[in-house]
GROMACS .gro file of C-alpha atoms in nm:
model
  243
    1ALA     CA    1   5.533  -8.229   0.194
    2LEU     CA    2   5.493  -8.191   0.573
    3ALA     CA    3   5.453  -7.816   0.535
    4GLN     CA    4   5.187  -7.865   0.269
    5MET     CA    5   5.002  -8.107   0.497
    6ASN     CA    6   5.002  -7.853   0.783
    7ALA     CA    7   4.877  -7.583   0.546
    8ALA     CA    8   4.599  -7.812   0.422
    9SER     CA    9   4.499  -7.891   0.782
   10ALA     CA   10   4.483  -7.520   0.860
   11GLN     CA   11   4.261  -7.465   0.556
   12VAL     CA   12   4.032  -7.739   0.681
   13GLU     CA   13   3.996  -7.566   1.019
   14GLN     CA   14   3.942  -7.236   0.844
   15SER     CA   15   3.669  -7.389   0.629
   16LYS     CA   16   3.504  -7.537   0.939
   17ALA     CA   17   3.508  -7.193   1.105
   18ALA     CA   18   3.356  -7.038   0.794
   19ARG     CA   19   3.089  -7.307   0.794
   20ARG     CA   20   3.004  -7.244   1.160
   21LEU     CA   21   2.979  -6.870   1.086
   22SER     CA   22   2.744  -6.942   0.796
   23GLU     CA   23   2.529  -7.165   1.019
   24VAL     CA   24   2.506  -6.887   1.280
   25ASN     CA   25   2.408  -6.634   1.012
   26LEU     CA   26   2.148  -6.879   0.879
   27SER     CA   27   2.000  -6.927   1.225
   28ASN     CA   28   1.977  -6.550   1.265
   29THR     CA   29   1.751  -6.531   0.962
   30ILE     CA   30   1.485  -6.717   1.160
   31ILE     CA   31   1.318  -6.471   1.400
   32LYS     CA   32   1.102  -6.628   1.670
   33ALA     CA   33   0.847  -6.451   1.884
   34PRO     CA   34   0.910  -6.457   2.260
   35VAL     CA   35   0.546  -6.554   2.328
   36ASP     CA   36   0.267  -6.750   2.164
   37GLY     CA   37  -0.021  -6.541   2.040
   38VAL     CA   38  -0.198  -6.378   1.748
   39VAL     CA   39  -0.021  -6.151   1.500
   40ILE     CA   40  -0.193  -5.813   1.507
   41SER     CA   41   0.024  -5.636   1.249
   42ARG     CA   42   0.326  -5.710   1.025
   43ASN     CA   43   0.572  -5.431   0.957
   44VAL     CA   44   0.819  -5.612   0.727
   45ASP     CA   45   0.802  -5.807   0.399
   46VAL     CA   46   0.970  -6.130   0.297
   47GLY     CA   47   1.324  -6.061   0.177
   48GLN     CA   48   1.349  -5.722   0.346
   49THR     CA   49   1.683  -5.648   0.515
   50VAL     CA   50   1.648  -5.606   0.890
   51ALA     CA   51   1.926  -5.403   1.053
   52ALA     CA   52   1.931  -5.310   1.421
   53SER     CA   53   2.153  -5.010   1.476
   54LEU     CA   54   2.059  -4.779   1.763
   55GLN     CA   55   1.699  -4.897   1.788
   56THR     CA   56   1.557  -5.245   1.752
   57PRO     CA   57   1.306  -5.246   1.465
   58THR     CA   58   0.949  -5.367   1.522
   59LEU     CA   59   0.875  -5.662   1.296
   60PHE     CA   60   0.541  -5.788   1.427
   61THR     CA   61   0.289  -5.683   1.689
   62ILE     CA   62   0.164  -5.989   1.874
   63ALA     CA   63  -0.125  -6.021   2.118
   64GLN     CA   64  -0.042  -6.291   2.368
   65ASP     CA   65  -0.399  -6.377   2.477
   66LEU     CA   66  -0.702  -6.197   2.334
   67THR     CA   67  -0.935  -6.353   2.592
   68LYS     CA   68  -0.772  -6.136   2.860
   69MET     CA   69  -0.733  -5.770   2.776
   70GLN     CA   70  -0.657  -5.446   2.957
   71ILE     CA   71  -0.764  -5.084   2.924
   72ASP     CA   72  -0.517  -4.802   2.982
   73THR     CA   73  -0.726  -4.514   3.115
   74ASN     CA   74  -0.622  -4.155   3.185
   75VAL     CA   75  -0.748  -4.041   3.526
   76ASP     CA   76  -0.717  -3.675   3.623
   77GLU     CA   77  -0.491  -3.589   3.916
   78SER     CA   78  -0.788  -3.450   4.111
   79ASP     CA   79  -0.960  -3.792   4.096
   80ILE     CA   80  -0.665  -4.029   4.127
   81GLY     CA   81  -0.686  -4.027   4.508
   82LYS     CA   82  -1.027  -4.196   4.488
   83ILE     CA   83  -0.906  -4.486   4.275
   84LYS     CA   84  -0.812  -4.811   4.447
   85THR     CA   85  -0.697  -5.149   4.317
   86GLY     CA   86  -0.988  -5.392   4.285
   87GLN     CA   87  -1.260  -5.134   4.222
   88ASP     CA   88  -1.532  -5.233   3.977
   89VAL     CA   89  -1.530  -5.069   3.635
   90GLU     CA   90  -1.799  -5.031   3.370
   91PHE     CA   91  -1.724  -4.920   3.016
   92THR     CA   92  -1.867  -4.905   2.667
   93VAL     CA   93  -1.715  -4.910   2.320
   94ASP     CA   94  -1.846  -4.758   1.999
   95ALA     CA   95  -1.875  -5.099   1.834
   96TYR     CA   96  -2.139  -5.209   2.091
   97PRO     CA   97  -2.300  -4.887   2.220
   98GLU     CA   98  -2.584  -5.066   2.401
   99LYS     CA   99  -2.366  -5.321   2.582
  100VAL     CA  100  -2.198  -5.240   2.913
  101PHE     CA  101  -1.874  -5.428   2.974
  102LYS     CA  102  -1.730  -5.484   3.319
  103GLY     CA  103  -1.377  -5.505   3.458
  104ASN     CA  104  -1.160  -5.431   3.762
  105VAL     CA  105  -0.877  -5.193   3.842
  106ILE     CA  106  -0.560  -5.405   3.848
  107GLN     CA  107  -0.288  -5.138   3.856
  108ILE     CA  108  -0.242  -4.767   3.928
  109ARG     CA  109   0.077  -4.637   3.770
  110SER     CA  110   0.272  -4.358   3.935
  111ALA     CA  111   0.428  -4.202   3.625
  112PRO     CA  112   0.243  -3.879   3.538
  113ILE     CA  113   0.122  -3.812   3.184
  114ILE     CA  114   0.141  -3.438   3.109
  115VAL     CA  115  -0.037  -3.306   2.800
  116GLN     CA  116  -0.073  -2.927   2.767
  117ASN     CA  117  -0.013  -2.883   3.142
  118VAL     CA  118  -0.290  -3.132   3.224
  119VAL     CA  119  -0.166  -3.410   3.453
  120THR     CA  120  -0.324  -3.754   3.435
  121TYR     CA  121  -0.226  -4.101   3.555
  122ASP     CA  122  -0.255  -4.436   3.383
  123VAL     CA  123  -0.501  -4.670   3.555
  124VAL     CA  124  -0.493  -5.022   3.413
  125VAL     CA  125  -0.826  -5.207   3.397
  126GLY     CA  126  -0.838  -5.583   3.350
  127VAL     CA  127  -1.116  -5.716   3.126
  128ASP     CA  128  -1.244  -6.065   3.051
  129ASN     CA  129  -1.281  -6.098   2.673
  130THR     CA  130  -1.385  -6.461   2.644
  131ASP     CA  131  -1.636  -6.383   2.368
  132LEU     CA  132  -1.361  -6.196   2.171
  133LYS     CA  133  -1.588  -5.896   2.106
  134LEU     CA  134  -1.324  -5.647   2.214
  135LYS     CA  135  -1.043  -5.571   1.970
  136PRO     CA  136  -0.702  -5.413   2.034
  137GLY     CA  137  -0.703  -5.036   1.983
  138MET     CA  138  -1.071  -4.977   2.061
  139THR     CA  139  -1.165  -4.657   2.243
  140ALA     CA  140  -1.344  -4.722   2.573
  141ASN     CA  141  -1.559  -4.481   2.774
  142VAL     CA  142  -1.478  -4.587   3.130
  143SER     CA  143  -1.663  -4.530   3.458
  144ILE     CA  144  -1.488  -4.640   3.777
  145LEU     CA  145  -1.721  -4.722   4.067
  146ILE     CA  146  -1.572  -4.559   4.376
  147LEU     CA  147  -1.880  -4.582   4.601
  148LYS     CA  148  -2.213  -4.759   4.586
  149LYS     CA  149  -2.531  -4.715   4.790
  150ASP     CA  150  -2.863  -4.894   4.759
  151ASN     CA  151  -3.216  -4.777   4.840
  152VAL     CA  152  -3.133  -4.407   4.878
  153LEU     CA  153  -3.346  -4.100   4.817
  154LYS     CA  154  -3.215  -3.922   4.508
  155VAL     CA  155  -3.301  -3.615   4.304
  156PRO     CA  156  -3.205  -3.504   3.951
  157ASN     CA  157  -2.917  -3.258   3.944
  158THR     CA  158  -3.127  -3.021   3.734
  159ALA     CA  159  -3.345  -2.960   4.042
  160LEU     CA  160  -3.038  -2.864   4.247
  161ARG     CA  161  -2.928  -2.613   3.984
  162PHE     CA  162  -3.267  -2.439   3.969
  163LYS     CA  163  -3.277  -2.080   4.092
  164PRO     CA  164  -3.611  -1.898   4.075
  165PRO     CA  165  -3.633  -1.548   3.927
  166LYS     CA  166  -3.641  -1.268   4.183
  167GLU     CA  167  -4.002  -1.186   4.105
  168MET     CA  168  -4.101  -1.545   4.188
  169GLU     CA  169  -3.931  -1.559   4.528
  170THR     CA  170  -4.153  -1.512   4.830
  171ASP     CA  171  -4.052  -1.299   5.126
  172LYS     CA  172  -4.024  -1.616   5.333
  173SER     CA  173  -3.776  -1.776   5.093
  174LYS     CA  174  -3.569  -1.455   5.076
  175LYS     CA  175  -3.529  -1.448   5.451
  176LYS     CA  176  -3.411  -1.808   5.464
  177LYS     CA  177  -3.151  -1.758   5.195
  178THR     CA  178  -2.799  -1.823   5.328
  179MET     CA  179  -2.453  -1.858   5.178
  180ALA     CA  180  -2.366  -2.198   5.020
  181GLU     CA  181  -2.704  -2.344   5.109
  182GLN     CA  182  -2.840  -2.625   4.892
  183LYS     CA  183  -3.212  -2.636   4.849
  184LEU     CA  184  -3.490  -2.783   4.642
  185TRP     CA  185  -3.793  -2.589   4.530
  186ILE     CA  186  -4.147  -2.724   4.543
  187LEU     CA  187  -4.488  -2.577   4.465
  188SER     CA  188  -4.707  -2.514   4.768
  189ARG     CA  189  -5.049  -2.366   4.694
  190GLY     CA  190  -4.924  -2.229   4.366
  191LYS     CA  191  -4.615  -2.062   4.519
  192LEU     CA  192  -4.253  -2.166   4.523
  193GLN     CA  193  -4.123  -2.291   4.854
  194PRO     CA  194  -3.756  -2.375   4.929
  195ILE     CA  195  -3.661  -2.699   5.103
  196PRO     CA  196  -3.310  -2.697   5.258
  197ILE     CA  197  -3.131  -3.028   5.207
  198ILE     CA  198  -2.799  -3.202   5.271
  199THR     CA  199  -2.668  -3.400   4.974
  200GLY     CA  200  -2.451  -3.709   4.951
  201ILE     CA  201  -2.288  -3.886   4.660
  202SER     CA  202  -2.362  -3.806   4.296
  203ASN     CA  203  -2.314  -3.985   3.965
  204GLY     CA  204  -2.338  -3.668   3.758
  205THR     CA  205  -2.709  -3.717   3.684
  206PHE     CA  206  -2.866  -3.783   4.023
  207THR     CA  207  -2.760  -3.679   4.374
  208GLU     CA  208  -2.833  -3.852   4.703
  209ILE     CA  209  -3.035  -3.663   4.967
  210LEU     CA  210  -2.913  -3.730   5.321
  211GLU     CA  211  -3.134  -3.486   5.510
  212GLY     CA  212  -3.426  -3.265   5.418
  213ASP     CA  213  -3.804  -3.239   5.443
  214ILE     CA  214  -3.859  -3.417   5.112
  215LYS     CA  215  -4.022  -3.750   5.038
  216GLU     CA  216  -4.004  -4.008   4.762
  217GLY     CA  217  -4.234  -3.921   4.472
  218GLN     CA  218  -4.269  -3.556   4.574
  219GLU     CA  219  -4.264  -3.307   4.287
  220VAL     CA  220  -3.971  -3.065   4.260
  221VAL     CA  221  -3.926  -2.764   4.031
  222VAL     CA  222  -3.651  -2.778   3.769
  223GLU     CA  223  -3.732  -2.477   3.551
  224ALA     CA  224  -3.949  -2.163   3.539
  225ILE     CA  225  -4.099  -2.085   3.198
  226GLY     CA  226  -4.229  -1.735   3.119
  227LYS     CA  227  -4.101  -1.376   3.122
  228ALA     CA  228  -4.245  -1.056   3.264
  229GLU     CA  229  -4.369  -0.806   3.005
  230LYS     CA  230  -4.246  -0.446   3.017
  231LYS     CA  231  -4.457  -0.177   3.191
  232GLN     CA  232  -4.673  -0.445   3.347
  233THR     CA  233  -4.679  -0.623   3.678
  234PRO     CA  234  -4.418  -0.899   3.700
  235SER     CA  235  -4.539  -1.234   3.580
  236THR     CA  236  -4.521  -1.524   3.819
  237GLY     CA  237  -4.410  -1.751   3.535
  238ILE     CA  238  -4.501  -2.114   3.494
  239PRO     CA  239  -4.278  -2.349   3.699
  240ARG     CA  240  -4.198  -2.678   3.530
  241ILE     CA  241  -4.224  -2.966   3.772
  242LEU     CA  242  -4.036  -3.295   3.770
  243ARG     CA  243  -4.204  -3.587   3.936
   0.00000   0.00000   0.00000
């Protein structure tokens, strides 16, 4: 009888252990997110078996706070030296093409991203999304402001790229032609005249003029229209002027 009592007591302890194991397994069926947020996507269905072998499976994608978002930009290695933390950023998205959003550089990551031998670096931009217009996964066209100047004399880049045809150059302009010289062309008494200049910063459309005999509102030539006919005297063409 004593032996039977000891065996029954052992069975009780064994049943308690089995119960505790079942409670642990039951608690493991409840998966809790590590943060509070909004579920962006669900990758599993109710009743689906979840097994983590060598890689932990992704069950849900959760956005912690949609009012504060970030943009991961790819900056070329030739430009990464100009990027600093705290610089202002402007960007647009296809959903709102006429609206310009603003942000700031909050992190410059050192790990290179190499795609087809092109090296870029991830620059993280922090964005205020209080109005919830921006959605995760949107493509942003980003411009990082590295330098800003106010009240400067500027000229369209098309005027800097203009080169007059040989038949339109005067002897005076040919003599002044030097290597790597930047110049603007103006019309003086119906003839093209070069104006040597020194340029400053550029935004890709306009370029700052630091020095040069040029004034605000002065007309500059951006294109020469017209071709010389064969067996005739060369045509002077018709310069197109940008005011």
